[in-house]
Short mmCIF file of N, CA and C in Angstrom, two decimals:
data_model
loop_
_atom_site.label_atom_id
_atom_site.label_comp_id
_atom_site.label_asym_id
_atom_site.label_seq_id
_atom_site.Cartn_x
_atom_site.Cartn_y
_atom_site.Cartn_z
N SER A 1 24.24 12.12 -61.81
CA SER A 1 23.83 10.49 -61.57
C SER A 1 23.03 10.62 -59.99
N SER A 2 22.35 9.52 -59.70
CA SER A 2 21.61 9.89 -58.81
C SER A 2 22.46 10.00 -57.33
N ILE A 3 23.67 9.65 -57.26
CA ILE A 3 24.20 10.09 -55.64
C ILE A 3 24.69 11.64 -56.28
N ARG A 4 24.51 11.97 -56.73
CA ARG A 4 24.90 13.81 -56.90
C ARG A 4 23.89 13.71 -56.44
N ARG A 5 22.48 13.68 -56.91
CA ARG A 5 21.05 14.79 -56.47
C ARG A 5 20.94 14.22 -55.02
N THR A 6 21.18 13.12 -54.86
CA THR A 6 21.38 12.96 -52.98
C THR A 6 21.81 13.29 -52.35
N VAL A 7 23.10 13.52 -52.97
CA VAL A 7 24.05 14.45 -52.25
C VAL A 7 23.88 15.32 -52.02
N LEU A 8 23.35 16.25 -53.05
CA LEU A 8 22.63 17.95 -53.27
C LEU A 8 21.60 18.42 -52.54
N MET A 9 20.89 17.16 -52.18
CA MET A 9 19.68 17.43 -51.79
C MET A 9 20.11 17.21 -49.72
N THR A 10 20.41 16.46 -49.85
CA THR A 10 21.20 16.63 -48.37
C THR A 10 22.14 17.46 -47.63
N ILE A 11 22.96 18.36 -48.86
CA ILE A 11 23.33 19.89 -48.61
C ILE A 11 22.43 20.92 -48.20
N ILE A 12 21.13 20.87 -49.20
CA ILE A 12 20.18 21.62 -49.06
C ILE A 12 19.16 21.75 -48.05
N VAL A 13 19.14 20.36 -47.38
CA VAL A 13 18.53 20.47 -46.23
C VAL A 13 19.59 20.72 -45.02
N GLY A 14 20.60 20.40 -45.01
CA GLY A 14 21.81 20.77 -44.21
C GLY A 14 21.81 22.34 -44.34
N ALA A 15 21.20 22.85 -45.25
CA ALA A 15 21.88 24.55 -45.24
C ALA A 15 20.17 25.08 -44.87
N LEU A 16 19.15 24.26 -44.72
CA LEU A 16 18.31 24.93 -44.11
C LEU A 16 17.94 24.67 -42.42
N ALA A 17 18.49 23.20 -42.37
CA ALA A 17 18.90 23.02 -40.78
C ALA A 17 19.44 24.23 -40.15
N ILE A 18 20.54 24.80 -40.65
CA ILE A 18 21.40 25.21 -39.72
C ILE A 18 20.35 26.53 -38.81
N PRO A 19 19.71 27.71 -40.02
CA PRO A 19 19.19 28.30 -39.10
C PRO A 19 17.87 27.88 -38.49
N TYR A 20 16.91 27.12 -38.94
CA TYR A 20 16.02 26.96 -38.38
C TYR A 20 16.62 26.38 -36.87
N CYS A 21 17.18 25.02 -36.84
CA CYS A 21 17.93 24.60 -35.80
C CYS A 21 18.10 26.26 -34.52
N SER A 22 19.09 27.01 -34.83
CA SER A 22 19.29 28.02 -34.26
C SER A 22 18.43 29.13 -33.81
N LEU A 23 17.33 29.50 -34.87
CA LEU A 23 16.26 30.28 -34.10
C LEU A 23 15.90 29.27 -33.63
N TYR A 24 15.31 28.37 -33.40
CA TYR A 24 14.17 27.42 -33.08
C TYR A 24 14.87 27.35 -31.33
N PHE A 25 16.26 26.90 -31.53
CA PHE A 25 16.36 26.83 -29.47
C PHE A 25 17.09 28.00 -29.29
N HIS A 26 17.40 28.65 -29.99
CA HIS A 26 17.20 30.21 -29.21
C HIS A 26 15.83 31.01 -28.74
N TYR A 27 14.93 30.66 -29.32
CA TYR A 27 13.26 31.08 -29.23
C TYR A 27 12.92 30.30 -28.18
N ILE A 28 13.12 29.23 -28.07
CA ILE A 28 12.46 28.68 -26.62
C ILE A 28 13.41 28.67 -25.62
N GLY A 29 14.82 29.20 -25.72
CA GLY A 29 15.67 30.09 -23.99
C GLY A 29 16.52 29.34 -23.92
N CYS A 30 17.30 28.25 -25.07
CA CYS A 30 18.71 27.58 -25.06
C CYS A 30 19.62 28.35 -24.71
N SER A 31 20.68 27.99 -23.89
CA SER A 31 21.91 28.78 -23.58
C SER A 31 22.69 29.39 -25.41
N LEU A 32 23.17 30.22 -25.20
CA LEU A 32 23.64 30.71 -26.12
C LEU A 32 25.18 29.84 -26.78
N ILE A 33 25.69 29.37 -25.68
CA ILE A 33 26.73 28.29 -26.22
C ILE A 33 26.20 27.05 -27.11
N PHE A 34 25.30 26.68 -26.35
CA PHE A 34 24.59 25.70 -26.81
C PHE A 34 23.67 25.88 -28.79
N VAL A 35 23.25 26.91 -28.77
CA VAL A 35 22.79 27.49 -29.84
C VAL A 35 23.80 27.49 -30.93
N ILE A 36 25.33 28.24 -30.42
CA ILE A 36 26.26 28.42 -31.37
C ILE A 36 26.90 26.99 -31.43
N ALA A 37 27.21 26.11 -30.79
CA ALA A 37 27.92 24.43 -30.60
C ALA A 37 26.91 24.14 -31.29
N THR A 38 25.31 23.89 -31.38
CA THR A 38 24.40 23.27 -32.45
C THR A 38 24.77 24.17 -33.86
N ALA A 39 24.81 24.92 -33.94
CA ALA A 39 24.96 25.71 -35.49
C ALA A 39 26.59 25.08 -36.00
N LEU A 40 27.61 25.01 -35.18
CA LEU A 40 28.87 24.88 -35.67
C LEU A 40 28.99 23.66 -35.83
N ILE A 41 28.15 22.82 -35.47
CA ILE A 41 28.28 21.11 -35.79
C ILE A 41 27.34 21.34 -36.87
N LEU A 42 26.62 21.41 -37.37
CA LEU A 42 25.49 21.40 -38.27
C LEU A 42 26.43 22.09 -39.60
N THR A 43 26.87 23.32 -39.11
CA THR A 43 27.45 23.71 -40.65
C THR A 43 28.70 23.02 -40.73
N VAL A 44 30.11 22.11 -39.80
CA VAL A 44 30.81 21.31 -40.13
C VAL A 44 30.23 20.31 -40.80
N CYS A 45 29.03 19.82 -40.13
CA CYS A 45 28.74 18.49 -41.02
C CYS A 45 28.40 18.92 -42.62
N MET A 46 27.65 20.03 -42.88
CA MET A 46 27.17 20.27 -44.08
C MET A 46 28.41 20.50 -44.92
N LEU A 47 29.53 21.19 -44.50
CA LEU A 47 30.54 21.53 -45.29
C LEU A 47 31.60 20.49 -45.71
N LEU A 48 31.76 19.32 -44.82
CA LEU A 48 31.66 18.19 -45.27
C LEU A 48 31.05 17.71 -46.20
N THR A 49 30.02 17.26 -46.44
CA THR A 49 29.01 17.14 -47.44
C THR A 49 29.48 17.84 -48.53
N VAL A 50 29.58 19.04 -48.76
CA VAL A 50 29.63 19.93 -49.56
C VAL A 50 31.29 19.39 -50.15
N TYR A 51 32.09 19.34 -49.01
CA TYR A 51 33.53 18.60 -50.11
C TYR A 51 33.66 17.50 -50.34
N GLN A 52 32.61 16.77 -49.94
CA GLN A 52 32.42 14.94 -50.90
C GLN A 52 31.71 15.37 -51.57
N ASN A 53 30.92 16.33 -52.22
CA ASN A 53 30.05 16.64 -53.33
C ASN A 53 30.81 17.24 -54.32
N ILE A 54 32.21 17.93 -54.19
CA ILE A 54 33.20 18.68 -55.05
C ILE A 54 33.89 17.32 -54.95
N ARG A 55 34.52 16.82 -54.65
CA ARG A 55 35.21 15.48 -55.41
C ARG A 55 34.72 14.72 -56.06
N LEU A 56 33.27 14.51 -55.72
CA LEU A 56 32.40 13.57 -56.77
C LEU A 56 32.10 14.07 -57.59
N ASN A 57 31.99 15.28 -57.85
CA ASN A 57 31.61 16.37 -59.14
C ASN A 57 32.93 16.35 -59.67
N ARG A 58 34.51 16.40 -59.36
CA ARG A 58 35.88 15.95 -59.85
C ARG A 58 35.81 14.47 -60.93
N ILE A 59 35.14 13.13 -60.29
CA ILE A 59 34.91 12.47 -61.26
C ILE A 59 34.40 11.97 -62.65
N ASP A 60 34.80 11.78 -63.49
CA ASP A 60 34.49 11.98 -64.48
C ASP A 60 34.86 10.94 -65.48
N LEU A 61 33.93 9.71 -65.20
CA LEU A 61 34.41 8.31 -66.08
C LEU A 61 35.02 8.47 -67.39
N SER A 62 33.88 9.57 -67.90
CA SER A 62 33.78 9.66 -69.90
C SER A 62 35.35 10.04 -70.10
N SER A 63 36.21 10.66 -69.00
CA SER A 63 37.69 11.29 -69.76
C SER A 63 38.06 11.06 -68.67
N ASN A 64 38.24 10.55 -67.18
CA ASN A 64 39.28 10.41 -66.04
C ASN A 64 39.92 9.24 -66.87
N ASN A 65 41.36 8.79 -66.18
CA ASN A 65 41.86 7.06 -66.56
C ASN A 65 40.85 6.43 -65.33
N ILE A 66 40.38 5.49 -65.88
CA ILE A 66 39.18 4.80 -65.25
C ILE A 66 39.90 4.06 -63.67
N VAL A 67 41.22 3.68 -63.66
CA VAL A 67 42.02 3.59 -62.60
C VAL A 67 41.67 4.64 -61.04
N ASP A 68 42.17 5.66 -61.60
CA ASP A 68 42.34 7.59 -60.85
C ASP A 68 40.61 7.00 -60.41
N ALA A 69 39.65 7.40 -61.39
CA ALA A 69 38.10 7.62 -61.20
C ALA A 69 37.92 6.41 -59.93
N ALA A 70 38.65 5.47 -59.87
CA ALA A 70 37.85 4.48 -59.05
C ALA A 70 38.45 4.84 -57.82
N GLU A 71 39.75 5.12 -57.62
CA GLU A 71 40.07 5.51 -56.37
C GLU A 71 39.94 6.40 -55.73
N MET A 72 39.26 7.48 -56.79
CA MET A 72 38.76 8.93 -56.19
C MET A 72 37.41 8.62 -55.78
N LEU A 73 36.48 7.75 -56.05
CA LEU A 73 35.25 6.88 -55.91
C LEU A 73 35.63 6.39 -55.06
N GLY A 74 36.08 5.51 -54.79
CA GLY A 74 36.55 4.46 -53.63
C GLY A 74 36.73 5.69 -52.13
N LYS A 75 37.63 6.33 -52.20
CA LYS A 75 37.78 7.53 -51.12
C LYS A 75 36.29 7.90 -51.00
N PHE A 76 35.27 8.02 -51.84
CA PHE A 76 34.45 8.87 -52.00
C PHE A 76 33.32 8.09 -50.86
N ARG A 77 33.10 6.60 -51.33
CA ARG A 77 32.74 5.42 -50.50
C ARG A 77 33.04 5.64 -49.19
N ARG A 78 34.48 5.48 -49.17
CA ARG A 78 35.00 5.03 -48.02
C ARG A 78 34.42 6.28 -46.45
N HIS A 79 34.20 7.34 -47.34
CA HIS A 79 34.31 8.52 -46.42
C HIS A 79 32.33 8.22 -45.96
N TYR A 80 31.79 7.93 -47.16
CA TYR A 80 30.29 7.75 -46.32
C TYR A 80 30.12 6.66 -45.64
N ASN A 81 30.93 5.67 -45.78
CA ASN A 81 30.54 4.24 -45.11
C ASN A 81 31.03 4.50 -43.71
N GLU A 82 32.26 5.46 -43.45
CA GLU A 82 32.48 5.78 -41.97
C GLU A 82 31.46 6.79 -41.28
N TRP A 83 30.76 7.52 -42.44
CA TRP A 83 30.42 8.64 -41.57
C TRP A 83 29.35 8.48 -40.56
N HIS A 84 28.57 6.95 -40.27
CA HIS A 84 28.22 7.16 -38.94
C HIS A 84 28.81 7.09 -37.64
N LYS A 85 30.17 6.32 -38.02
CA LYS A 85 30.40 6.26 -36.23
C LYS A 85 31.31 7.73 -36.22
N VAL A 86 31.55 8.77 -36.99
CA VAL A 86 30.95 10.06 -36.55
C VAL A 86 30.06 10.80 -36.08
N ALA A 87 29.09 10.61 -36.95
CA ALA A 87 27.79 10.85 -36.30
C ALA A 87 27.19 10.44 -35.35
N ILE A 88 27.38 9.39 -34.51
CA ILE A 88 26.99 8.69 -33.36
C ILE A 88 28.06 9.80 -32.39
N ALA A 89 29.23 9.48 -32.42
CA ALA A 89 30.73 10.39 -31.49
C ALA A 89 29.64 11.84 -31.34
N ILE A 90 29.46 12.26 -32.46
CA ILE A 90 28.62 13.66 -32.15
C ILE A 90 27.22 14.00 -31.68
N ILE A 91 26.33 12.82 -32.18
CA ILE A 91 25.33 12.98 -31.47
C ILE A 91 24.49 12.93 -30.70
N ILE A 92 25.18 11.52 -29.84
CA ILE A 92 25.39 11.17 -28.02
C ILE A 92 25.71 12.62 -27.27
N PRO A 93 26.96 13.03 -27.77
CA PRO A 93 27.41 14.27 -26.52
C PRO A 93 26.30 15.00 -26.51
N TRP A 94 26.22 15.99 -28.21
CA TRP A 94 24.60 16.62 -28.16
C TRP A 94 23.57 16.45 -27.71
N PHE A 95 22.82 15.17 -27.53
CA PHE A 95 21.53 15.10 -27.66
C PHE A 95 21.63 15.08 -25.64
N LEU A 96 22.38 14.78 -25.08
CA LEU A 96 22.82 14.93 -23.99
C LEU A 96 22.85 15.93 -23.19
N TRP A 97 23.30 17.00 -23.65
CA TRP A 97 23.80 18.48 -23.52
C TRP A 97 22.07 18.95 -23.55
N CYS A 98 21.65 18.80 -25.00
CA CYS A 98 20.29 18.76 -25.24
C CYS A 98 19.06 18.72 -24.33
N ILE A 99 19.54 17.48 -23.26
CA ILE A 99 18.77 17.01 -22.59
C ILE A 99 18.64 18.04 -21.28
N TYR A 100 20.03 18.45 -21.07
CA TYR A 100 20.44 19.56 -19.96
C TYR A 100 19.54 20.59 -20.30
N GLU A 101 19.90 21.03 -21.47
CA GLU A 101 19.30 22.40 -21.41
C GLU A 101 17.53 22.35 -21.55
N PHE A 102 16.84 21.84 -22.11
CA PHE A 102 15.61 21.27 -21.85
C PHE A 102 15.20 21.66 -20.93
N TYR A 103 15.73 20.70 -19.55
CA TYR A 103 15.57 20.66 -17.89
C TYR A 103 15.76 22.05 -17.72
N THR A 104 16.81 23.00 -18.09
CA THR A 104 17.16 23.79 -17.79
C THR A 104 16.16 24.96 -17.78
N VAL A 105 15.56 24.79 -19.36
CA VAL A 105 14.45 26.06 -19.66
C VAL A 105 13.22 25.75 -18.92
N PHE A 106 12.89 24.31 -19.25
CA PHE A 106 11.38 24.25 -18.81
C PHE A 106 11.20 23.12 -17.57
N PRO A 107 9.83 23.48 -17.00
CA PRO A 107 9.50 22.71 -15.90
C PRO A 107 9.89 20.98 -15.96
N GLU A 108 10.01 20.37 -15.19
CA GLU A 108 10.25 18.86 -15.50
C GLU A 108 9.26 18.08 -16.23
N ARG A 109 7.79 18.64 -15.70
CA ARG A 109 7.07 17.90 -16.65
C ARG A 109 6.63 18.54 -18.00
N HIS A 110 7.27 19.77 -18.34
CA HIS A 110 7.33 19.86 -19.68
C HIS A 110 8.55 19.35 -20.64
N ALA A 111 9.51 19.48 -19.64
CA ALA A 111 10.85 18.65 -20.67
C ALA A 111 11.33 17.18 -20.60
N ILE A 112 10.47 16.72 -20.24
CA ILE A 112 10.31 15.52 -20.81
C ILE A 112 9.59 15.23 -22.03
N TYR A 113 8.68 15.98 -22.42
CA TYR A 113 7.84 15.99 -23.92
C TYR A 113 8.77 16.53 -24.45
N PHE A 114 9.31 17.38 -24.45
CA PHE A 114 10.49 18.17 -25.45
C PHE A 114 11.82 16.99 -25.53
N CYS A 115 11.98 16.20 -24.59
CA CYS A 115 13.09 15.38 -24.75
C CYS A 115 12.82 13.77 -25.56
N ALA A 116 11.48 13.60 -25.47
CA ALA A 116 10.70 12.66 -26.02
C ALA A 116 10.40 12.76 -27.25
N ALA A 117 10.39 13.88 -27.64
CA ALA A 117 10.18 14.89 -29.56
C ALA A 117 11.88 14.77 -30.06
N GLY A 118 12.49 15.22 -28.87
CA GLY A 118 13.89 15.00 -29.97
C GLY A 118 14.67 13.87 -29.62
N LEU A 119 14.02 12.44 -28.62
CA LEU A 119 14.51 11.43 -29.33
C LEU A 119 13.76 11.09 -30.39
N ILE A 120 12.64 10.91 -30.34
CA ILE A 120 11.73 10.20 -31.63
C ILE A 120 12.27 10.84 -32.87
N GLY A 121 12.39 12.05 -32.62
CA GLY A 121 12.74 13.32 -34.38
C GLY A 121 14.43 12.58 -34.58
N GLY A 122 15.00 12.73 -33.61
CA GLY A 122 16.33 11.94 -33.52
C GLY A 122 16.50 10.53 -34.23
N LEU A 123 15.70 9.89 -33.64
CA LEU A 123 15.42 7.99 -34.74
C LEU A 123 14.99 8.32 -35.73
N ILE A 124 13.86 9.33 -36.26
CA ILE A 124 13.16 8.90 -37.79
C ILE A 124 14.52 9.88 -38.67
N GLY A 125 15.28 11.03 -37.41
CA GLY A 125 16.26 11.40 -38.91
C GLY A 125 17.60 10.72 -39.19
N GLY A 126 17.62 9.90 -38.15
CA GLY A 126 18.77 9.06 -38.01
C GLY A 126 18.57 7.66 -38.76
N PHE A 127 17.32 7.13 -39.04
CA PHE A 127 16.55 6.32 -39.91
C PHE A 127 16.73 6.84 -41.43
N ILE A 128 16.51 7.69 -41.71
CA ILE A 128 16.04 8.54 -42.73
C ILE A 128 17.88 8.42 -43.52
N GLY A 129 18.76 9.23 -42.48
CA GLY A 129 19.88 9.48 -42.74
C GLY A 129 20.66 8.04 -43.13
N ASN A 130 20.61 7.33 -42.30
CA ASN A 130 20.81 5.44 -42.67
C ASN A 130 20.63 5.50 -43.66
N ARG A 131 19.59 5.21 -44.43
CA ARG A 131 18.58 4.98 -45.23
C ARG A 131 19.58 5.77 -47.02
N ILE A 132 19.54 7.21 -46.44
CA ILE A 132 20.49 7.82 -47.66
C ILE A 132 21.92 7.29 -47.73
N ASN A 133 22.24 7.17 -46.40
CA ASN A 133 24.04 6.49 -46.51
C ASN A 133 23.75 5.35 -47.20
N LYS A 134 23.19 4.51 -47.35
CA LYS A 134 23.18 2.85 -47.73
C LYS A 134 23.44 3.04 -49.09
N LYS A 135 22.10 3.70 -49.27
CA LYS A 135 21.93 4.58 -50.93
C LYS A 135 22.89 4.82 -51.59
N ILE A 136 23.78 5.62 -50.78
CA ILE A 136 24.84 6.40 -51.70
C ILE A 136 25.87 5.11 -51.94
N VAL A 137 26.42 4.44 -50.59
CA VAL A 137 27.22 3.56 -50.42
C VAL A 137 26.91 1.94 -51.58
N GLY A 138 25.87 1.82 -51.91
CA GLY A 138 25.51 0.65 -52.62
C GLY A 138 25.63 1.23 -54.12
N LYS A 139 25.15 2.72 -54.05
CA LYS A 139 25.61 2.95 -56.14
C LYS A 139 26.95 2.93 -55.88
N ALA A 140 27.87 3.60 -55.16
CA ALA A 140 29.41 3.61 -55.24
C ALA A 140 29.43 1.89 -55.55
N ASP A 141 29.32 1.22 -54.63
CA ASP A 141 29.65 -0.02 -55.05
C ASP A 141 29.39 -0.55 -55.97
N ASP A 142 28.04 -0.39 -56.63
CA ASP A 142 27.57 -0.52 -57.86
C ASP A 142 28.56 -0.24 -58.90
N ILE A 143 28.88 1.61 -59.01
CA ILE A 143 29.45 1.44 -60.13
C ILE A 143 31.16 1.39 -60.25
N LEU A 144 31.83 1.11 -58.69
CA LEU A 144 32.98 0.37 -58.53
C LEU A 144 32.56 -0.79 -58.72
N ALA A 145 31.89 -1.69 -58.87
CA ALA A 145 31.70 -3.00 -59.98
C ALA A 145 32.03 -3.11 -61.44
N ASP A 146 31.52 -2.26 -61.55
CA ASP A 146 31.20 -1.90 -63.03
C ASP A 146 32.68 -1.18 -63.89
N ILE A 147 33.38 -0.55 -63.05
CA ILE A 147 34.52 -0.18 -63.65
C ILE A 147 35.45 -1.37 -62.96
N ASP A 148 35.52 -2.24 -62.52
CA ASP A 148 35.74 -3.43 -61.84
C ASP A 148 36.20 -4.49 -63.26
N GLU A 149 34.74 -4.26 -63.98
CA GLU A 149 34.73 -5.60 -64.87
C GLU A 149 34.85 -5.05 -65.92
N LEU A 150 35.37 -3.79 -66.55
CA LEU A 150 35.52 -2.96 -67.49
C LEU A 150 37.19 -2.76 -67.26
N LYS A 151 37.88 -3.16 -66.28
CA LYS A 151 39.11 -3.32 -66.12
C LYS A 151 39.66 -4.68 -66.73
N ASN A 152 38.88 -5.56 -65.54
CA ASN A 152 39.24 -6.99 -66.56
C ASN A 152 38.79 -7.62 -67.85
N GLY A 153 37.55 -6.43 -68.25
CA GLY A 153 37.55 -7.21 -69.71
C GLY A 153 36.26 -7.97 -69.45
N LYS A 154 35.68 -8.21 -68.44
CA LYS A 154 34.34 -9.31 -68.50
C LYS A 154 32.92 -8.37 -69.58
#
């Protein structure tokens, strides 16, 4: 389905981001603890997405009880609907730490450009991530509405 493809692409991008970000931050001279923390954060986020994908793959509307399928899809939807709260709680302290790292690694006149690039990249990434999230939640809502119609015989 469309949701599965979207989640799978998110997993692929996440899997590529882990080594890319780790190597980039290491290459520019950020502290080892920052590089490791960044890799751990990205890994945890990707693994949570993999877990949700596994849960999504277990939903089979053709063979499962429709009530059970709706309950499983509802849990999947709730996870994605609440994900932005977790993401913001992770991103804000991480970005502040990133600013500190950049000001430690680079002279002040260069650090401001790295921080600005990070902020712009973060805003673009946040916009794209929010659109993907809304798409997944919207598709899940559509499927849940279809299931509700089937249950009610409409």
